[in-house]
Coordinates of C-alpha atoms in Angstrom, one line a residue:
M1 CA 37.7 37.9 159.4
S2 CA 34.2 36.6 160.0
A3 CA 32.7 34.3 157.4
T4 CA 29.5 36.3 157.6
I5 CA 31.0 39.4 155.9
H6 CA 29.1 40.5 152.9
R7 CA 31.0 41.7 149.9
I8 CA 30.1 44.8 147.9
G9 CA 28.3 43.8 144.7
R10 CA 24.9 42.5 145.7
S11 CA 22.4 41.9 142.9
A12 CA 19.7 44.3 144.2
A13 CA 20.5 48.0 144.6
P14 CA 21.7 48.7 148.1
S15 CA 19.7 51.2 150.2
L16 CA 19.8 53.1 153.4
E17 CA 16.3 52.0 154.2
P18 CA 17.3 49.1 156.5
M19 CA 19.4 51.5 158.6
I20 CA 16.6 54.1 158.6
A21 CA 14.1 51.5 159.7
L22 CA 16.5 50.1 162.3
V23 CA 17.0 53.5 164.1
A24 CA 13.6 55.1 163.3
G25 CA 12.4 55.1 167.0
D26 CA 15.8 56.4 168.3
M27 CA 15.9 59.0 165.6
N28 CA 12.6 60.4 166.8
H29 CA 14.3 61.1 170.1
V30 CA 17.3 62.6 168.4
N31 CA 15.2 64.9 166.3
A32 CA 13.4 66.1 169.4
V33 CA 16.7 67.0 171.0
I34 CA 17.8 68.7 167.8
L35 CA 14.6 70.7 167.6
D36 CA 14.8 71.7 171.2
R37 CA 18.5 72.7 171.2
M38 CA 18.4 74.7 168.0
Q39 CA 15.9 77.1 169.6
S40 CA 17.0 80.6 170.7
Q41 CA 15.4 83.9 171.7
I42 CA 17.1 85.3 168.6
P43 CA 14.7 84.3 165.8
L44 CA 17.3 84.3 163.1
I45 CA 19.1 81.4 164.7
P46 CA 16.4 78.7 164.5
E47 CA 15.2 80.1 161.2
L48 CA 18.7 79.7 159.6
A49 CA 19.6 76.5 161.4
G50 CA 16.3 75.0 160.5
H51 CA 16.8 75.8 156.8
L52 CA 19.7 73.4 156.7
I53 CA 18.8 70.9 159.4
A54 CA 15.3 70.3 157.9
G55 CA 16.7 70.5 154.3
G56 CA 16.5 66.9 153.4
G57 CA 19.8 65.5 154.5
K58 CA 20.0 61.8 155.3
R59 CA 21.3 62.3 158.8
M60 CA 23.8 59.6 158.1
R61 CA 26.2 60.5 160.9
P62 CA 23.7 60.4 163.8
M63 CA 22.2 57.3 162.3
L64 CA 25.7 55.7 162.5
T65 CA 25.8 56.5 166.2
L66 CA 22.4 54.9 166.7
A67 CA 23.1 51.9 164.5
S68 CA 26.4 51.3 166.3
A69 CA 24.6 51.4 169.6
R70 CA 22.1 48.8 168.3
L71 CA 25.0 46.6 167.1
L72 CA 26.3 46.6 170.7
D73 CA 22.8 46.0 172.2
Y74 CA 23.1 49.2 174.2
P75 CA 19.9 49.5 176.3
G76 CA 20.2 53.1 177.5
N77 CA 19.5 56.5 175.9
R78 CA 22.7 58.5 176.2
H79 CA 23.3 58.0 172.5
H80 CA 20.3 60.1 171.6
R81 CA 21.8 63.4 172.8
L82 CA 25.2 62.5 171.5
A83 CA 23.8 61.7 168.1
A84 CA 22.2 65.2 168.2
A85 CA 25.7 66.6 169.1
V86 CA 27.1 64.8 166.1
E87 CA 24.5 66.3 163.8
F88 CA 25.1 69.8 165.2
I89 CA 28.9 69.5 164.5
H90 CA 28.1 68.3 161.0
T91 CA 25.6 71.1 160.3
A92 CA 28.0 73.8 161.7
T93 CA 30.7 72.6 159.4
L94 CA 28.3 72.7 156.4
L95 CA 27.4 76.3 157.2
H96 CA 31.0 77.3 157.4
D97 CA 32.0 75.3 154.3
D98 CA 29.4 77.0 152.2
V99 CA 30.7 80.4 153.2
V100 CA 34.3 79.4 152.5
D101 CA 33.4 77.8 149.1
G102 CA 30.9 80.5 148.1
S103 CA 28.3 77.8 147.4
D104 CA 24.9 78.6 146.1
M105 CA 23.2 75.2 146.5
R106 CA 23.1 72.6 149.2
R107 CA 20.8 69.5 149.2
G108 CA 18.9 70.9 146.3
K109 CA 18.1 74.2 148.0
R110 CA 19.7 77.7 148.1
T111 CA 22.4 77.8 150.7
A112 CA 21.9 79.7 154.0
N113 CA 24.8 82.1 153.2
L114 CA 23.1 83.0 149.9
I115 CA 19.8 83.8 151.7
W116 CA 21.0 85.4 155.0
G117 CA 24.6 86.3 154.1
N118 CA 28.0 85.1 155.2
P119 CA 28.1 86.7 158.7
A120 CA 24.9 85.1 159.8
S121 CA 25.8 81.7 158.5
V122 CA 29.2 81.8 160.3
L123 CA 27.7 82.9 163.6
V124 CA 24.8 80.4 163.5
G125 CA 27.4 77.7 162.7
D126 CA 29.3 78.8 165.9
F127 CA 26.0 78.6 167.8
L128 CA 25.5 75.0 166.7
F129 CA 29.1 74.1 167.6
S130 CA 28.4 75.5 171.1
R131 CA 25.2 73.5 171.4
S132 CA 27.0 70.3 170.5
F133 CA 29.6 70.9 173.3
E134 CA 26.8 71.6 175.7
L135 CA 25.3 68.2 174.9
M136 CA 28.7 66.5 175.3
V137 CA 29.3 68.1 178.7
E138 CA 25.8 67.1 179.8
D139 CA 26.6 63.5 178.9
G140 CA 29.3 63.6 181.6
S141 CA 31.9 61.3 179.9
L142 CA 35.3 62.8 179.5
K143 CA 36.1 60.1 177.0
V144 CA 33.1 61.0 174.8
L145 CA 34.1 64.7 175.1
K146 CA 37.6 63.9 174.1
I147 CA 36.5 61.9 171.1
L148 CA 34.0 64.4 169.7
S149 CA 36.1 67.5 170.6
N150 CA 39.1 66.0 168.9
A151 CA 37.0 65.2 165.8
S152 CA 35.9 68.8 165.7
A153 CA 39.5 70.0 165.8
V154 CA 40.5 67.5 163.1
I155 CA 37.7 68.6 160.8
A156 CA 38.8 72.2 161.1
E157 CA 42.3 71.2 160.3
G158 CA 41.2 69.2 157.3
E159 CA 39.2 72.2 156.0
V160 CA 42.2 74.5 156.4
N161 CA 44.4 71.9 154.7
Q162 CA 42.0 71.8 151.8
L163 CA 41.8 75.6 151.7
T164 CA 45.6 75.9 151.4
A165 CA 45.7 73.1 148.8
A166 CA 43.1 74.7 146.6
R167 CA 44.3 75.8 143.2
R168 CA 47.6 73.9 143.6
V169 CA 47.8 71.4 140.8
E170 CA 50.8 69.7 142.3
L171 CA 48.7 68.3 145.2
D172 CA 49.4 64.5 145.5
E173 CA 47.1 61.7 146.4
G174 CA 48.7 61.3 149.9
R175 CA 47.8 64.8 150.9
Y176 CA 44.3 64.5 149.3
L177 CA 43.7 61.4 151.4
D178 CA 44.9 63.3 154.5
I179 CA 42.4 66.1 153.7
I180 CA 39.3 63.8 153.3
G181 CA 40.4 61.6 156.2
A182 CA 40.2 64.8 158.4
K183 CA 37.3 66.8 156.9
T184 CA 34.9 63.9 156.4
A185 CA 36.1 60.6 157.9
A186 CA 36.9 61.9 161.3
L187 CA 33.3 62.6 162.2
F188 CA 32.1 59.3 160.8
A189 CA 34.7 57.6 163.0
A190 CA 33.8 59.5 166.1
A191 CA 30.1 59.0 165.5
C192 CA 30.5 55.3 165.6
R193 CA 33.1 55.1 168.3
I194 CA 31.1 57.0 171.0
A195 CA 28.5 54.2 170.9
A196 CA 31.1 51.8 172.2
V197 CA 32.0 54.2 175.0
V198 CA 28.4 54.7 176.2
A199 CA 27.9 50.9 175.9
E200 CA 31.0 50.4 178.1
R201 CA 32.6 48.0 175.6
S202 CA 36.2 47.1 175.1
E203 CA 38.9 49.2 173.4
A204 CA 38.9 46.6 170.7
D205 CA 35.2 47.3 170.0
E206 CA 35.9 51.0 170.0
A207 CA 38.7 50.6 167.5
A208 CA 36.5 48.4 165.3
L209 CA 33.7 50.9 165.1
D210 CA 36.2 53.7 164.6
A211 CA 37.7 51.8 161.7
Y212 CA 34.3 51.1 160.2
G213 CA 33.3 54.8 160.4
R214 CA 36.6 56.1 159.2
N215 CA 36.8 53.8 156.1
L216 CA 33.1 54.5 155.3
G217 CA 33.8 58.2 155.5
I218 CA 36.7 58.0 153.1
A219 CA 34.7 55.9 150.7
F220 CA 31.8 58.4 151.0
Q221 CA 34.0 61.4 150.2
L222 CA 35.7 59.6 147.3
V223 CA 32.3 58.9 145.7
D224 CA 31.2 62.6 146.4
D225 CA 34.3 63.8 144.6
A226 CA 33.8 61.4 141.7
I227 CA 30.1 62.3 141.1
D228 CA 31.1 65.9 140.7
Y229 CA 32.2 64.8 137.2
V230 CA 29.6 62.2 136.4
S231 CA 26.3 63.4 137.8
D232 CA 23.9 66.4 137.7
A233 CA 22.7 68.9 140.2
G234 CA 19.4 67.1 140.8
T235 CA 21.2 63.9 141.8
M236 CA 24.0 65.6 143.7
G237 CA 22.0 68.2 145.6
K238 CA 24.6 70.8 144.6
D239 CA 25.7 72.4 141.4
A240 CA 27.5 70.0 139.1
G241 CA 31.1 71.1 138.6
D242 CA 31.3 73.1 141.9
D243 CA 34.6 71.4 142.8
F244 CA 36.0 72.1 139.4
R245 CA 35.1 75.8 139.5
E246 CA 36.5 76.1 143.0
G247 CA 39.8 74.7 141.9
K248 CA 39.7 71.7 144.2
M249 CA 42.3 69.0 143.5
T250 CA 40.1 66.0 144.2
L251 CA 41.3 62.5 143.2
P252 CA 39.6 62.5 139.8
V253 CA 41.6 65.6 138.9
I254 CA 44.8 64.4 140.5
L255 CA 44.7 61.2 138.4
A256 CA 43.6 62.9 135.2
Y257 CA 46.4 65.4 135.5
A258 CA 49.0 62.8 136.2
R259 CA 47.8 60.7 133.2
G260 CA 47.4 63.6 130.7
N261 CA 49.5 64.7 127.8
D262 CA 51.2 68.1 127.7
A263 CA 48.2 69.9 126.3
E264 CA 45.8 68.2 128.8
R265 CA 48.1 69.0 131.7
A266 CA 48.3 72.6 130.6
F267 CA 44.5 72.7 130.6
W268 CA 44.3 71.4 134.1
R269 CA 46.9 74.0 135.3
E270 CA 44.8 76.8 133.8
A271 CA 41.5 75.3 135.1
V272 CA 42.8 74.8 138.7
L273 CA 44.0 78.4 138.7
G274 CA 40.5 79.5 137.7
R275 CA 41.3 80.6 134.2
R276 CA 39.3 77.9 132.5
N277 CA 36.1 77.4 134.3
D278 CA 33.1 78.1 132.1
D279 CA 30.6 75.4 131.1
A280 CA 32.6 74.4 128.0
D281 CA 35.7 74.0 130.1
F282 CA 33.8 71.9 132.6
A283 CA 32.5 69.7 129.8
Y284 CA 36.1 69.2 128.6
A285 CA 37.2 68.4 132.1
V286 CA 34.5 65.7 132.3
E287 CA 35.7 64.3 129.1
L288 CA 39.3 64.1 130.3
V289 CA 38.5 62.5 133.7
R290 CA 36.4 59.9 131.9
A291 CA 38.9 59.2 129.1
S292 CA 41.8 58.8 131.6
R293 CA 39.6 56.4 133.7
A294 CA 40.2 58.8 136.7
V295 CA 36.6 58.4 137.8
D296 CA 36.7 54.6 137.5
D297 CA 39.8 54.4 139.6
T298 CA 38.4 56.9 142.2
L299 CA 35.4 54.7 142.5
A300 CA 37.6 51.6 142.7
R301 CA 39.4 53.1 145.6
A302 CA 36.0 53.9 147.2
R303 CA 35.1 50.2 146.9
H304 CA 38.4 49.3 148.6
Y305 CA 37.7 51.6 151.6
G306 CA 34.1 50.4 151.7
Q307 CA 35.3 46.8 151.9
R308 CA 37.7 47.8 154.7
A309 CA 34.7 49.3 156.6
I310 CA 32.7 46.1 156.2
D311 CA 35.7 44.0 157.3
A312 CA 36.1 46.2 160.4
I313 CA 32.8 45.0 161.9
G314 CA 33.3 41.4 160.8
S315 CA 33.9 40.1 164.4
F316 CA 30.5 41.3 165.7
P317 CA 27.7 38.7 165.8
A318 CA 25.2 38.6 162.9
S319 CA 22.3 40.9 163.5
A320 CA 19.9 43.3 161.8
A321 CA 22.1 46.2 162.9
K322 CA 25.2 44.6 161.3
D323 CA 23.3 43.9 158.1
A324 CA 22.1 47.5 158.0
M325 CA 25.6 48.9 158.6
I326 CA 27.0 46.7 155.8
E327 CA 24.3 47.8 153.4
A328 CA 24.9 51.4 154.3
V329 CA 28.5 51.0 153.1
E330 CA 27.3 49.4 149.9
F331 CA 24.8 52.3 149.4
A332 CA 27.5 54.9 150.0
V333 CA 29.6 53.4 147.2
A334 CA 26.7 52.7 144.8
R335 CA 25.5 56.3 144.8
A336 CA 27.7 57.0 141.8
Y337 CA 26.0 54.4 139.6

């Protein structure tokens, strides 16, 4: 482990600003690719896609591709189109997820499925997936194609795994981690790894960036699942309690259920089955996850995975890119505070 590794717990609040500044020039090229490739002769496609793509997201996944390329001093421009492909994969999954979940709010705005309907959202999601594969093929690297296509398949598997686990109170922590490792962490990992491929770096460097992205993705999702019980819609960009009302067995619920008394466990069984999901029930659920320290322990696990992400890039030389990538991890964990 490198002696230059920073540990989570800096005095100033961590920020994504160093990473945003680091990749700003590259991101302009990525945004140009995104704008160009989301166009279609069918007006609904760019209208609906633009609603989400321009909806205020941080573009963290494509930024990770760009930052990883900077970490490796890659001088070319192949990563611009590939970062756009990563964003298209992510956006397509969001469109599909909102349909599956019946969500009404995304990034503080009404969801596309609420405005245009489920069929349009699914089909435009399919269009964006297709665009992402066009960009991969144009890059010409079978290895890049393998990494990103595998990530796309793993994400879909993770979403199906989550769907079949919904409203099952017996879900354990191991399966939960499998779900978030697939539906969230896989794309984080792939976004970072492809930078090492285009930079023609070693398998060890590929694996290090994969581990960075994967652990960051797990930490990111753990925090997302925790703040469903400790934040509000304005902070989260979605309705507070969405996971609760959808019967999702996220880690705060898994821990609170395991630690509850008979009456509390009975409440969770009813809630997960959708029989206790009004505002008063959600308030009680928040009380239970806090009293059982389920949120605290979920965030502690997020910090653990965050540190693993930081450790994964410890062997790379000190640089502005490395510092920005470390602070991005700290920011991902600190969002809950």
